[in-house]
Amino acid sequence: TAAAAPPPAAPPAAPAVQAAEAAETAEAIACPTAGTASSSTTKLRYICFLCKRKFQSTEMLTRHKQLSELHRRNAQKQEEGLHHRVMELRAGISAMKRQIQECSAVKEKLTQRAALESKLRQAMVDYGGAQEKLEVNRFRQLVDRDETTTDGPANMRLSDVHETCVDRLVVSMGVASWQGNKDVQEDRYILNLELQAPGNGKRIVGFAVFDGHSGNLCVESLLEGLPNNLQKCLSAKPSLAEEHLRQAVTEACVLTDDDFLAKARELEVLDGSTMILCLILPPDDGRVGLDGTKGGGHCRLLVANLGDSRAVLCRAQHGHLSAVRLSDDHKPGRVDEKRRIEAAGGVVDMQGVWRVFTPAPANFGGRSVLWGLAVSRAFGDLLMKEPQRYGCAGATGELVTAVPEIHLYDLHPTEDRFLVVACDGIWDVLGDDDAVAVCIEHTSADLAARALIRRSFEIGSDDNLTALVVAWQLSDAEAQQTANGANSKKPRVD
């Protein structure tokens, strides 16, 4: 028989990769692998457990993770294995749900149905656990590739916490974020936004969730530009009166959108993003309360919304906890939004969900595009903002707007327990009351946020998942004067 042909030669590695592999070879000679006995001089902390290799310094370990082809292959293999496990559990859950549905139609199979439901609950827990391992692995790879940080990008971490204060309120924030079953992570968040009030310079704290679509350029631009524009527009106002606040936040959003649209025109991209932004503001010194006195009132909460992310407050009244929605989703099918869109020549149609469409194809990037979107307000989305610029017949103005819907509320710390701010990946599968019920099972804001995204994934959300939970309480000196002054120092959500 004829001899087998030799395998084709591998293409030459890039110089940086060759250098890294050469360094690894030297290290392998100098140091035993992680699975063998080592000398007393070996620094065990410089180990890549994935590749079973040791290194003499953290710099060499970092270079290995960033440049090594071996490490890249091993990381990819690990991710594929984790993803396979997630898909395996997902298929099993679907099969069990079908079996339960079949048992429901036969009275004699009620006992079998109860057993299946118990197995289903456990399978969903396993499904969430497998995805959590996959998310940790994805994030570890992201950190390995990033030369500028050792703990990952600040607005893409799997979880984070922040504590601060506003006037007499002690505020605790926790956030969690998963890529979920989507190919890329387009969610971002801001956890530690700090602004200064005009005039008196008092502290304003803020937090936000952004849900990007059609790419990451818009959402990354928001992280960079919106905080500065908020401070710029606030500083131009004479006070924190409600009218001035609404103007400043609206101006900041429109300015940020204009900045990105200029970039989008240049690059010919269709990236966009929704936003849910919250600011906790000190009491307005000039505001007259119900007792006729000025200032000294409650801190206020401003909620600014663009799109279908949502803010929900947990309120305790008469011994019961209830969910209070603080923002209204911007869906094209909403009556007032539909009226505005159609007045500008847009088309609103139900295609799985309500969507806004350009009335005719546009010439964008050298091709004919009929564009649609499932939200009626957003940053970016160039074709929806300027359809006529690109030859879209029938459009007379912007079909999607970056003007936010703004609500202001007084915060009552003894009644208003905590706030949930999350993207539509959460709200697509959890109702407002359901989200509150998940949170109150946990003692801290960060644990509640992590539980929310895991629960949403377990029950079927296929979107990116980001949830931010904020709890507060009066400072100790203030709390001693209230009926609830015995509360612990750290704000709780349970």
XYZ file of C-alpha atoms in Angstrom:
494
model
C 0.000 0.000 0.000
C 1.069 3.570 -0.588
C 2.557 5.419 2.384
C 0.406 8.167 3.907
C 1.364 11.651 2.825
C 3.010 13.767 5.545
C 0.710 16.420 7.086
C 1.051 19.930 5.667
C 3.415 22.204 7.532
C 1.808 24.621 9.960
C 1.977 28.295 8.943
C 4.748 30.245 10.677
C 3.704 31.872 13.961
C 3.766 35.627 14.417
C 7.034 36.972 15.923
C 5.369 37.825 19.242
C 3.886 34.336 19.505
C 7.236 32.752 18.593
C 8.928 34.753 21.337
C 6.354 33.693 23.879
C 6.629 30.014 22.882
C 10.417 30.193 23.064
C 10.185 31.649 26.564
C 7.786 28.877 27.547
C 10.209 26.236 26.267
C 12.963 27.729 28.394
C 10.624 27.773 31.379
C 9.644 24.146 30.815
C 13.334 23.193 31.004
C 13.963 25.319 34.095
C 10.774 24.367 35.953
C 8.848 21.088 36.218
C 5.229 20.980 35.100
C 2.525 21.773 37.627
C 1.739 18.074 38.029
C 5.300 17.044 39.182
C 7.310 17.632 42.311
C 9.012 21.015 42.471
C 12.077 22.350 44.220
C 11.807 24.645 47.225
C 12.842 27.600 45.085
C 9.921 27.227 42.621
C 7.324 29.954 42.995
C 4.059 28.035 42.848
C 1.952 31.150 42.460
C 3.223 31.661 38.887
C 1.346 28.687 37.432
C -0.965 28.439 34.448
C -3.121 25.562 35.658
C -4.918 25.404 32.330
C -1.694 24.599 30.470
C 0.093 22.938 33.434
C 3.120 25.202 33.149
C 5.152 27.152 35.698
C 6.860 30.495 35.268
C 9.515 32.406 37.173
C 7.613 35.698 37.319
C 4.137 37.160 37.008
C 5.268 39.015 33.889
C 6.148 35.760 32.112
C 2.868 34.166 33.199
C 0.955 37.176 31.875
C 2.826 37.068 28.561
C 2.037 33.376 28.256
C -1.692 34.007 28.731
C -1.717 36.887 26.253
C 0.433 35.451 23.460
C 0.704 31.682 23.780
C -1.000 29.625 21.085
C -1.048 26.690 23.501
C -2.960 28.739 26.063
C -5.385 30.004 23.436
C -6.140 26.456 22.261
C -6.590 25.152 25.798
C -8.866 28.046 26.744
C -10.958 27.502 23.628
C -11.219 23.778 24.358
C -12.313 24.497 27.927
C -14.969 26.961 26.767
C -16.284 24.505 24.185
C -16.628 21.841 26.867
C -18.493 24.186 29.217
C -20.755 25.388 26.417
C -21.527 21.796 25.432
C -22.596 21.072 29.015
C -24.894 24.119 29.033
C -26.523 23.049 25.760
C -26.874 19.480 27.021
C -28.751 20.670 30.106
C -30.865 23.024 28.008
C -31.974 20.147 25.773
C -32.802 18.050 28.824
C -34.922 20.837 30.301
C -36.869 21.197 27.052
C -37.507 17.433 26.968
C -38.747 17.426 30.576
C -41.096 20.342 29.892
C -42.628 18.401 27.001
C -43.060 15.353 29.219
C -44.757 17.440 31.918
C -47.120 18.898 29.341
C -48.014 15.392 28.130
C -48.627 14.197 31.713
C -50.929 17.151 32.378
C -53.400 15.802 29.820
C -53.706 12.412 31.571
C -55.208 12.295 35.066
C -53.495 8.984 35.914
C -50.039 10.520 35.401
C -50.241 13.237 38.071
C -47.735 11.418 40.311
C -45.322 11.094 37.395
C -45.763 14.792 36.677
C -44.844 15.745 40.258
C -41.649 13.701 40.001
C -40.780 15.318 36.664
C -41.357 18.803 38.067
C -38.953 18.062 40.904
C -36.331 16.856 38.417
C -36.958 19.940 36.278
C -36.290 22.294 39.180
C -32.967 20.597 39.862
C -32.051 20.602 36.167
C -32.676 24.363 36.005
C -30.380 24.905 38.985
C -27.698 22.788 37.274
C -28.250 24.771 34.052
C -27.636 28.053 35.860
C -24.554 26.640 37.590
C -23.075 25.413 34.313
C -23.628 28.821 32.713
C -22.005 30.550 35.684
C -18.871 28.441 35.154
C -18.928 29.387 31.467
C -19.273 33.090 32.308
C -16.322 32.897 34.725
C -14.232 31.208 32.045
C -15.179 33.834 29.444
C -14.285 36.645 31.799
C -10.968 35.026 32.731
C -10.064 34.897 29.045
C -11.061 38.558 28.671
C -8.737 39.481 31.549
C -5.925 37.379 30.077
C -6.169 39.260 26.761
C -6.270 42.722 28.363
C -2.802 44.142 29.016
C -4.111 47.231 30.847
C -5.792 45.596 33.859
C -5.558 42.576 36.137
C -9.260 42.423 37.047
C -10.992 43.131 33.731
C -12.791 46.136 32.236
C -14.617 48.065 34.970
C -17.949 48.105 33.121
C -17.965 44.432 32.068
C -17.147 42.552 35.289
C -19.358 39.635 36.232
C -20.176 41.388 39.513
C -19.140 44.482 41.416
C -20.064 46.492 44.505
C -19.909 50.144 45.494
C -20.838 52.033 48.646
C -21.290 55.771 49.027
C -23.508 58.348 50.697
C -25.780 61.192 49.658
C -26.740 63.721 52.305
C -28.136 61.530 55.139
C -28.428 58.345 53.068
C -25.927 55.490 53.116
C -26.163 53.793 49.713
C -25.000 50.274 48.774
C -24.946 49.121 45.139
C -24.344 45.728 43.597
C -24.312 44.695 39.945
C -24.053 41.438 38.025
C -23.743 40.856 34.287
C -23.685 37.754 32.055
C -23.235 37.351 28.323
C -25.813 34.560 28.434
C -26.661 32.656 25.261
C -25.724 35.515 22.898
C -22.532 35.457 20.847
C -21.235 38.749 22.294
C -21.775 40.825 25.417
C -23.281 44.197 24.464
C -24.508 45.214 27.942
C -22.545 47.737 29.992
C -23.157 49.521 33.284
C -21.992 52.441 35.408
C -21.891 51.758 39.131
C -20.026 54.689 40.644
C -21.118 57.855 38.854
C -20.436 60.892 41.073
C -21.521 64.405 40.107
C -21.525 67.789 41.819
C -24.661 69.841 42.246
C -24.588 73.373 40.808
C -23.976 76.143 43.306
C -23.439 74.275 46.572
C -21.338 71.423 45.142
C -23.252 68.724 47.022
C -22.721 65.141 45.965
C -25.029 63.448 43.468
C -24.544 59.713 42.916
C -25.725 57.807 39.892
C -25.832 54.396 38.264
C -26.975 53.175 34.869
C -27.491 50.097 32.703
C -26.915 50.236 28.934
C -28.134 47.553 26.534
C -26.283 47.835 23.237
C -27.435 46.462 19.899
C -25.884 46.009 16.432
C -22.412 46.316 17.956
C -20.477 47.766 20.900
C -19.378 51.124 19.499
C -22.377 53.085 20.768
C -22.442 51.605 24.248
C -18.697 52.173 24.681
C -19.139 55.768 23.538
C -21.828 56.280 26.200
C -19.523 55.100 28.971
C -16.946 57.632 27.876
C -19.137 60.633 27.071
C -22.317 60.604 29.153
C -20.810 61.216 32.629
C -18.875 64.255 31.421
C -21.876 65.645 29.571
C -24.114 65.175 32.619
C -21.725 67.172 34.770
C -21.316 69.824 32.083
C -25.083 70.310 31.687
C -25.774 70.219 35.435
C -23.082 72.817 36.127
C -24.760 75.194 33.679
C -27.993 75.255 35.746
C -28.626 77.592 38.692
C -30.001 74.900 41.029
C -31.316 71.362 41.414
C -34.908 72.443 40.940
C -36.968 69.850 39.055
C -37.225 71.922 35.881
C -33.451 72.444 35.758
C -32.771 68.758 36.430
C -35.009 67.629 33.595
C -33.374 70.097 31.223
C -29.832 69.112 32.210
C -30.356 65.357 31.836
C -32.198 65.762 28.528
C -29.486 68.059 27.156
C -26.751 65.637 28.264
C -28.441 62.690 26.526
C -29.018 64.588 23.292
C -25.456 65.945 23.319
C -24.027 62.463 23.897
C -26.172 61.088 21.075
C -25.068 63.846 18.701
C -21.431 63.064 19.488
C -21.895 59.391 18.649
C -23.980 60.039 15.526
C -21.109 62.103 14.122
C -18.849 59.082 14.630
C -21.475 56.728 13.179
C -21.730 58.809 9.983
C -17.975 58.710 9.559
C -17.687 54.950 10.177
C -21.041 54.050 8.553
C -22.238 51.915 11.490
C -25.722 51.207 12.829
C -24.813 50.599 16.488
C -27.249 51.759 19.158
C -28.056 51.370 22.845
C -30.858 51.756 25.346
C -30.314 53.331 28.782
C -31.824 53.379 32.227
C -30.117 56.074 34.335
C -30.810 56.853 38.002
C -29.495 59.747 40.077
C -29.878 60.056 43.850
C -30.003 63.759 44.625
C -29.704 65.674 47.911
C -32.795 67.564 49.105
C -33.540 70.758 47.189
C -32.669 73.661 49.534
C -35.195 75.900 47.820
C -38.039 73.402 47.803
C -40.964 74.137 50.123
C -42.249 71.052 51.947
C -45.784 70.259 53.063
C -45.058 71.879 56.429
C -44.063 75.130 54.750
C -40.333 74.879 55.508
C -37.545 75.058 52.925
C -34.987 72.291 52.457
C -34.319 69.538 54.954
C -36.624 67.175 53.077
C -36.063 63.807 51.480
C -33.379 62.828 49.023
C -34.808 62.484 45.547
C -34.480 59.826 42.870
C -34.363 60.797 39.207
C -35.039 58.041 36.657
C -34.247 58.725 32.991
C -35.183 56.048 30.475
C -34.452 55.382 26.803
C -35.716 52.027 25.545
C -36.871 48.889 27.331
C -34.560 48.615 30.320
C -36.487 49.253 33.538
C -36.322 50.532 37.127
C -38.507 48.891 39.803
C -38.722 49.988 43.449
C -39.470 47.666 46.376
C -41.739 49.488 48.850
C -42.863 48.321 52.299
C -46.296 49.495 53.387
C -48.661 48.121 56.052
C -46.454 45.069 56.574
C -46.347 44.084 52.901
C -43.679 44.452 50.210
C -44.767 45.587 46.775
C -43.078 46.354 43.457
C -43.503 49.863 42.058
C -42.440 50.448 38.443
C -40.591 53.769 38.104
C -40.061 53.806 34.323
C -42.169 53.082 31.236
C -40.766 50.829 28.506
C -40.370 52.506 25.132
C -41.915 49.984 22.759
C -43.018 51.022 19.253
C -46.497 49.650 19.984
C -47.053 52.044 22.900
C -49.855 54.364 21.810
C -48.008 57.665 22.224
C -44.780 56.286 20.740
C -46.622 54.812 17.744
C -48.300 58.172 17.106
C -44.949 60.009 17.176
C -43.269 57.486 14.871
C -46.054 57.486 12.288
C -46.171 61.306 12.309
C -42.530 61.239 11.124
C -43.328 58.749 8.343
C -42.220 55.594 10.146
C -43.962 52.218 10.096
C -44.923 50.295 13.242
C -45.636 46.607 12.708
C -45.898 43.420 14.766
C -43.215 40.960 13.683
C -42.792 38.709 16.687
C -42.712 41.905 18.784
C -43.687 45.467 17.929
C -41.020 47.088 15.772
C -40.440 50.438 14.126
C -39.330 50.306 10.480
C -38.112 52.817 7.960
C -40.936 53.424 5.429
C -38.701 52.409 2.510
C -35.190 51.031 1.941
C -32.277 53.398 2.522
C -28.914 53.455 0.761
C -26.433 52.827 3.571
C -22.849 51.676 3.287
C -23.252 50.917 -0.414
C -26.259 48.626 0.029
C -30.029 48.926 0.214
C -31.245 48.520 3.806
C -34.752 48.280 5.264
C -34.045 48.775 8.947
C -36.178 47.840 11.962
C -35.852 48.190 15.726
C -37.763 46.798 18.712
C -37.495 49.992 20.801
C -38.741 53.487 20.042
C -36.086 55.480 21.955
C -32.358 54.848 21.979
C -28.913 56.313 21.484
C -27.319 55.819 18.080
C -29.292 53.939 15.407
C -28.235 56.351 12.683
C -30.740 55.178 10.056
C -33.598 55.695 12.503
C -32.392 59.193 13.403
C -31.668 60.455 9.879
C -33.464 58.200 7.354
C -33.907 61.011 4.829
C -30.137 61.619 4.731
C -29.767 58.154 3.209
C -32.505 58.397 0.598
C -35.330 56.797 2.567
C -38.514 57.929 0.806
C -41.420 58.862 3.019
C -39.523 59.679 6.212
C -39.826 63.291 7.384
C -37.936 63.183 10.704
C -36.330 60.974 13.308
C -38.200 57.739 13.930
C -36.284 56.861 17.111
C -35.376 59.620 19.557
C -32.675 60.067 22.194
C -34.860 62.367 24.320
C -35.295 60.469 27.607
C -38.485 60.098 29.604
C -37.729 61.470 33.073
C -39.472 60.891 36.407
C -38.597 62.349 39.823
C -39.536 60.735 43.140
C -39.000 61.498 46.816
C -37.169 58.683 48.596
C -38.672 57.566 51.916
C -35.947 55.341 53.437
C -38.220 53.687 55.996
C -40.671 52.603 53.277
C -38.655 52.457 50.066
C -36.432 49.427 50.576
C -34.358 48.961 47.426
C -34.268 49.566 43.677
C -33.783 47.096 40.816
C -32.378 48.489 37.550
C -32.043 45.932 34.768
C -31.963 45.351 31.019
C -34.772 43.697 29.070
C -33.054 40.310 29.323
C -34.324 40.252 32.916
C -37.790 41.740 32.316
C -38.520 39.475 29.332
C -38.834 36.534 31.752
C -39.461 38.091 35.190
C -42.311 40.348 36.239
C -41.723 43.284 38.579
C -43.035 41.366 41.608
C -40.978 38.299 40.643
C -37.760 40.352 40.575
C -38.491 41.809 44.011
C -39.259 38.315 45.366
C -35.869 37.039 44.131
C -34.020 39.966 45.735
C -35.565 39.761 49.205
C -34.155 36.252 49.646
C -30.662 37.801 49.886
C -29.025 40.070 52.431
C -26.955 42.345 50.182
C -27.358 44.223 46.927
C -24.620 42.306 45.095
C -25.995 38.891 46.081
C -29.473 39.986 44.983
C -28.145 41.156 41.600
C -26.314 37.875 41.022
C -29.416 35.882 41.944
C -31.536 37.918 39.498
C -29.404 37.190 36.455
C -28.982 33.535 37.334
C -32.718 33.080 37.890
C -33.513 34.853 34.609
C -31.126 32.564 32.746
C -32.500 29.432 34.398
C -36.071 30.166 33.351
C -35.224 30.821 29.735
C -33.774 34.258 28.965
C -31.501 34.072 25.910
C -30.403 37.717 26.003
C -27.462 39.468 27.637
C -28.290 39.820 31.337
C -27.441 42.780 33.567
C -29.055 43.661 36.893
C -28.121 46.441 39.306
C -29.601 46.497 42.834
C -29.385 49.546 45.100
C -30.247 49.600 48.806
C -30.092 52.483 51.265
C -30.739 53.511 54.832
C -30.409 56.620 56.963
C -27.015 57.257 58.527
C -26.624 56.225 62.173
C -27.157 59.720 63.560
C -30.333 60.139 61.552
C -31.539 56.583 62.149
C -31.513 57.086 65.930
C -34.319 59.589 65.456
C -36.507 57.147 63.516
C -38.547 54.133 64.511
C -36.176 51.888 62.571
C -32.999 53.212 64.135
C -31.875 49.764 65.250
C -31.102 48.588 61.700
C -27.589 47.377 60.911
C -25.090 49.819 59.501
C -24.984 48.329 56.004
C -28.125 48.659 53.849
C -29.901 45.321 53.310
C -32.441 44.109 50.763
C -33.937 41.211 52.714
